[in-house]
C-alpha cells in the first residue's frame, strides 16, 4: 500500500509540474502591445480593417493580469484576464475577461510565430481578429 501511494504521489507531482511549464511561455509571448490588422467573419463573412473602419485598435496585455483596449490611443476597455490552457491542441488557450471585450467574456487565442495574435470569438458566426506586434 505504501508503495502504491508513493507511485501515485510521484505521478501527481510529475504531472502537475509538466502542466506548469507551458503556461509561462505562452503568457510571456502574449504580454505587451498588439496592433489590430484585420477581422474576418460574422454572419455575412465580412472583413474589417483600420482602413475600412476609419480607426486603429491596440491591445496591451500586462504581466499583472490586465488587458487594455485602446481606440486611436484612447482607452475603451480596461479589465483583467485569466489564461486557460488550450488542452485540445487546436489553440494556445482561452482568455477569460473580467468584463466583456468585443462583446464577449472570453476569446480563444492562437500565437503565430510570436508576432501574430489571433483572437477568436466564442460563437459560430463570430470574428477572427488578427493582431501584430508594433
Backbone as numpy.savetxt, mean C-alpha at the origin, in Angstrom:
# Nx Ny Nz CAx CAy CAz Cx Cy Cz
6.44 -36.27 25.71 5.62 -35.08 25.71 6.48 -33.82 25.71
7.57 -33.84 26.53 8.47 -32.68 26.55 9.10 -32.45 25.19
9.49 -33.54 24.56 10.12 -33.42 23.24 9.14 -32.81 22.24
7.89 -33.22 22.25 6.87 -32.68 21.36 6.67 -31.19 21.61
6.60 -30.79 22.88 6.44 -29.38 23.21 7.65 -28.58 22.75
8.83 -29.15 22.86 10.05 -28.49 22.39 10.01 -28.26 20.89
9.59 -29.28 20.14 9.49 -29.16 18.69 8.45 -28.11 18.31
7.30 -28.12 18.96 6.25 -27.14 18.69 6.76 -25.73 18.97
7.48 -25.54 20.06 8.02 -24.23 20.41 9.01 -23.76 19.36
9.92 -24.62 18.91 10.91 -24.26 17.90 10.22 -23.89 16.59
9.25 -24.68 16.17 8.52 -24.39 14.93 7.80 -23.05 15.04
7.18 -22.77 16.17 6.48 -21.50 16.36 7.44 -20.32 16.30
8.60 -20.46 16.92 9.58 -19.37 16.91 10.11 -19.14 15.49
10.48 -20.21 14.79 11.00 -20.08 13.43 9.95 -19.51 12.50
8.73 -19.98 12.58 7.65 -19.46 11.74 7.38 -18.00 12.04
7.34 -17.65 13.28 7.10 -16.25 13.66 8.19 -15.34 13.17
9.43 -15.74 13.28 10.55 -14.92 12.82 10.53 -14.81 11.31
10.15 -15.87 10.62 10.13 -15.83 9.17 9.15 -14.83 8.62
8.02 -14.64 9.26 7.03 -13.71 8.74 7.41 -12.26 9.00
8.29 -12.01 9.96 8.67 -10.64 10.27 9.75 -10.12 9.33
10.41 -10.98 8.60 11.53 -10.56 7.77 11.09 -9.69 6.60
9.98 -10.04 5.94 9.59 -9.30 4.74 8.88 -7.99 5.05
8.16 -7.90 6.15 7.38 -6.69 6.44 8.24 -5.43 6.46
9.35 -5.38 7.19 10.15 -4.15 7.19 10.68 -3.80 5.81
11.05 -4.80 4.99 11.54 -4.52 3.65 10.46 -3.87 2.79
9.26 -4.41 2.83 8.16 -3.86 2.05 7.83 -2.46 2.55
7.73 -2.28 3.84 7.43 -0.96 4.39 8.52 0.05 4.08
9.78 -0.36 4.15 10.88 0.56 3.83 10.78 1.04 2.39
10.40 0.15 1.48 10.25 0.54 0.07 9.03 1.43 -0.15
8.03 1.31 0.69 6.80 2.09 0.55 6.97 3.52 1.07
7.81 3.71 2.08 7.95 5.01 2.74 8.49 6.08 1.80
8.06 7.32 2.08 8.52 8.46 1.29 7.42 8.99 0.39
7.83 9.81 -0.56 6.87 10.51 -1.44 6.67 9.75 -2.75
5.44 9.85 -3.25 5.03 9.25 -4.52 4.22 10.28 -5.29
4.46 10.39 -6.59 3.74 11.33 -7.45 2.79 10.53 -8.34
1.55 11.01 -8.44 0.52 10.33 -9.23 0.85 10.40 -10.71
0.83 9.24 -11.37 1.08 9.16 -12.81 -0.22 9.02 -13.58
-1.07 8.06 -13.17 -2.37 7.89 -13.81 -3.23 6.94 -13.01
-4.49 6.83 -13.40 -5.45 5.90 -12.79 -6.30 5.34 -13.92
-6.48 4.03 -13.92 -7.32 3.42 -14.96 -8.30 2.46 -14.30
-9.46 2.35 -14.95 -10.49 1.45 -14.44 -11.83 2.13 -14.34
-12.55 1.81 -13.29 -13.91 2.32 -13.15 -14.86 1.53 -14.02
-16.13 1.76 -13.83 -17.13 0.99 -14.57 -17.06 1.26 -16.08
-16.59 2.46 -16.46 -16.48 2.79 -17.88 -15.11 2.47 -18.46
-14.18 2.02 -17.62 -12.85 1.67 -18.10 -12.06 2.87 -18.59
-12.08 3.96 -17.86 -11.41 5.19 -18.26 -9.99 5.27 -17.71
-9.23 6.19 -18.26 -7.90 6.50 -17.74 -7.87 7.99 -17.41
-7.39 8.29 -16.22 -7.27 9.67 -15.76 -5.79 9.94 -15.47
-5.41 11.18 -15.63 -4.02 11.57 -15.37 -4.01 13.02 -14.90
-2.87 13.50 -14.40 -2.80 14.92 -14.04 -3.17 15.84 -15.21
-2.77 15.46 -16.42 -3.09 16.29 -17.59 -4.59 16.33 -17.87
-5.26 15.18 -17.77 -6.70 15.14 -18.06 -7.54 15.74 -16.94
-7.04 15.67 -15.70 -7.81 16.16 -14.55 -7.45 17.59 -14.16
-6.30 18.08 -14.58 -5.91 19.45 -14.29 -5.29 19.67 -12.91
-4.85 18.61 -12.26 -4.18 18.74 -10.96 -3.23 17.56 -10.76
-2.28 17.75 -9.86 -1.35 16.70 -9.51 -1.61 16.22 -8.09
-1.25 14.99 -7.81 -1.39 14.41 -6.47 -0.05 13.87 -6.01
0.20 13.99 -4.73 1.38 13.41 -4.10 0.94 12.65 -2.87
1.50 11.47 -2.66 1.28 10.67 -1.46 2.58 10.63 -0.68
2.48 10.77 0.64 3.66 10.65 1.50 3.36 9.65 2.60
4.14 8.58 2.65 4.04 7.58 3.70 5.18 7.81 4.68
4.86 7.91 5.97 5.90 8.13 6.99 6.17 6.86 7.78
7.34 6.81 8.39 7.71 5.64 9.19 6.97 5.59 10.52
6.18 6.61 10.81 5.37 6.61 12.03 3.95 6.10 11.77
3.70 5.57 10.55 2.40 5.00 10.24 1.39 6.01 9.75
1.86 7.13 9.21 0.96 8.13 8.67 1.06 8.20 7.16
-0.04 8.60 6.54 -0.06 8.84 5.10 -0.76 10.18 4.86
-0.21 10.93 3.92 -0.75 12.25 3.60 -0.96 12.32 2.09
-2.15 12.76 1.68 -2.48 12.97 0.27 -2.53 14.46 0.01
-1.72 14.93 -0.94 -1.69 16.34 -1.28 -2.17 16.54 -2.72
-2.97 17.55 -2.93 -3.41 17.93 -4.27 -2.78 19.27 -4.58
-1.92 19.31 -5.59 -1.16 20.50 -5.94 -0.50 21.12 -4.72
0.06 20.27 -3.86 0.81 20.73 -2.70 -0.01 21.05 -1.47
-1.33 20.95 -1.55 -2.21 21.24 -0.42 -2.76 19.94 0.14
-2.61 19.74 1.45 -3.08 18.52 2.11 -4.58 18.35 1.96
-4.98 17.18 1.46 -6.40 16.84 1.33 -6.83 15.85 2.40
-5.95 14.89 2.70 -6.21 13.87 3.71 -4.91 13.58 4.44
-5.00 13.50 5.75 -3.88 13.07 6.58 -4.46 12.05 7.55
-3.95 10.83 7.49 -4.50 9.77 8.32 -3.42 8.73 8.60
-3.76 7.75 9.38 -2.85 6.65 9.67 -3.11 5.49 8.73
-2.14 4.60 8.66 -2.33 3.39 7.87 -1.72 2.20 8.60
-2.26 1.04 8.30 -1.75 -0.22 8.83 -1.43 -1.12 7.65
-0.26 -1.74 7.71 0.17 -2.67 6.68 -0.30 -4.08 7.02
-0.94 -4.74 6.06 -1.34 -6.15 6.19 -0.61 -6.93 5.11
0.10 -7.97 5.49 0.92 -8.75 4.57 0.07 -9.37 3.47
0.65 -9.44 2.27 -0.02 -10.07 1.13 0.27 -11.55 1.08
-0.44 -12.33 1.87 -0.18 -13.77 1.98 -0.47 -14.53 0.69
-1.30 -13.97 -0.18 -1.67 -14.69 -1.39 -0.58 -14.67 -2.46
0.41 -13.79 -2.33 1.49 -13.71 -3.30 1.14 -12.90 -4.53
-0.12 -12.49 -4.69 -0.52 -11.70 -5.85 -0.25 -10.21 -5.65
0.04 -9.80 -4.42 0.31 -8.40 -4.14 1.34 -8.32 -3.01
1.81 -7.11 -2.75 2.74 -6.93 -1.64 1.99 -6.78 -0.32
0.68 -6.56 -0.40 -0.12 -6.45 0.81 -1.30 -5.53 0.64
-1.88 -5.20 1.77 -3.02 -4.29 1.83 -2.68 -3.18 2.80
-3.11 -1.99 2.46 -3.00 -0.85 3.37 -4.39 -0.53 3.87
-4.57 -0.56 5.17 -5.85 -0.20 5.79 -5.67 1.19 6.38
-6.57 2.12 5.99 -6.47 3.51 6.40 -7.40 3.80 7.58
-6.96 4.67 8.47 -7.81 5.08 9.60 -9.01 5.88 9.11
-8.82 6.68 8.07 -9.89 7.42 7.40 -9.81 7.09 5.92
-10.93 7.07 5.21 -10.90 6.68 3.80 -9.95 7.53 2.95
-9.31 6.87 2.02 -8.44 7.50 1.04 -8.97 7.07 -0.32
-9.27 8.01 -1.18 -9.89 7.74 -2.49 -11.26 7.07 -2.33
-11.91 7.34 -1.21 -13.24 6.80 -0.98 -13.28 5.40 -0.39
-12.12 4.84 -0.07 -12.05 3.48 0.46 -11.23 3.44 1.73
-11.53 2.46 2.59 -10.80 2.29 3.83 -9.56 1.43 3.67
-9.33 0.90 2.47 -8.14 0.09 2.22 -7.80 0.10 0.74
-6.57 -0.30 0.45 -6.08 -0.48 -0.92 -5.15 -1.67 -0.93
-5.25 -2.48 -1.96 -4.24 -3.49 -2.22 -3.10 -2.74 -2.90
-1.86 -3.12 -2.59 -0.76 -2.41 -3.24 0.30 -3.36 -3.76
1.00 -2.86 -4.78 2.12 -3.58 -5.38 3.23 -2.59 -5.61
4.44 -2.98 -5.26 5.62 -2.19 -5.55 6.34 -2.84 -6.72
6.65 -2.05 -7.73 7.32 -2.56 -8.92 8.70 -1.90 -9.00
9.73 -2.68 -8.86 11.12 -2.22 -8.95 11.40 -1.04 -8.01
10.73 -0.95 -6.91 10.88 0.05 -5.85 10.72 1.50 -6.31
10.35 1.74 -7.59 10.11 3.11 -8.02 8.72 3.34 -8.58
7.90 2.29 -8.60 6.51 2.40 -9.07 5.61 1.72 -8.05
4.55 2.43 -7.67 3.58 1.93 -6.70 2.22 1.84 -7.35
1.56 0.70 -7.22 0.18 0.54 -7.67 -0.71 0.46 -6.44
-1.73 1.31 -6.40 -2.77 1.22 -5.37 -4.05 0.78 -6.07
-4.62 -0.31 -5.61 -5.75 -0.95 -6.28 -6.96 -0.88 -5.37
-8.04 -0.26 -5.89 -9.28 -0.15 -5.12 -9.82 -1.55 -4.81
-10.45 -1.71 -3.63 -10.93 -3.03 -3.22 -12.31 -3.39 -3.75
-12.63 -2.98 -4.98 -13.92 -3.37 -5.56 -13.70 -3.71 -7.03
-14.62 -4.46 -7.60 -14.42 -5.00 -8.95 -14.36 -3.93 -10.03
-15.04 -2.80 -9.86 -14.99 -1.75 -10.88 -14.25 -0.52 -10.38
-13.28 -0.74 -9.51 -12.48 0.36 -8.97 -11.33 0.72 -9.89
-10.47 1.56 -9.39 -9.33 2.05 -10.16 -8.02 1.42 -9.69
-7.08 1.38 -10.60 -5.69 1.07 -10.29 -4.95 2.39 -10.47
-4.42 2.91 -9.38 -3.70 4.18 -9.41 -2.20 3.88 -9.44
-1.51 4.53 -10.39 -0.07 4.31 -10.55 0.68 5.56 -10.08
1.69 5.30 -9.25 2.50 6.37 -8.64 3.97 6.08 -8.91
4.77 7.14 -9.00 6.21 6.99 -9.21 6.95 7.87 -8.20
8.21 7.55 -7.99 9.06 8.38 -7.13 9.34 9.70 -7.84
9.35 10.80 -7.09 9.66 12.10 -7.73 11.13 12.19 -8.13
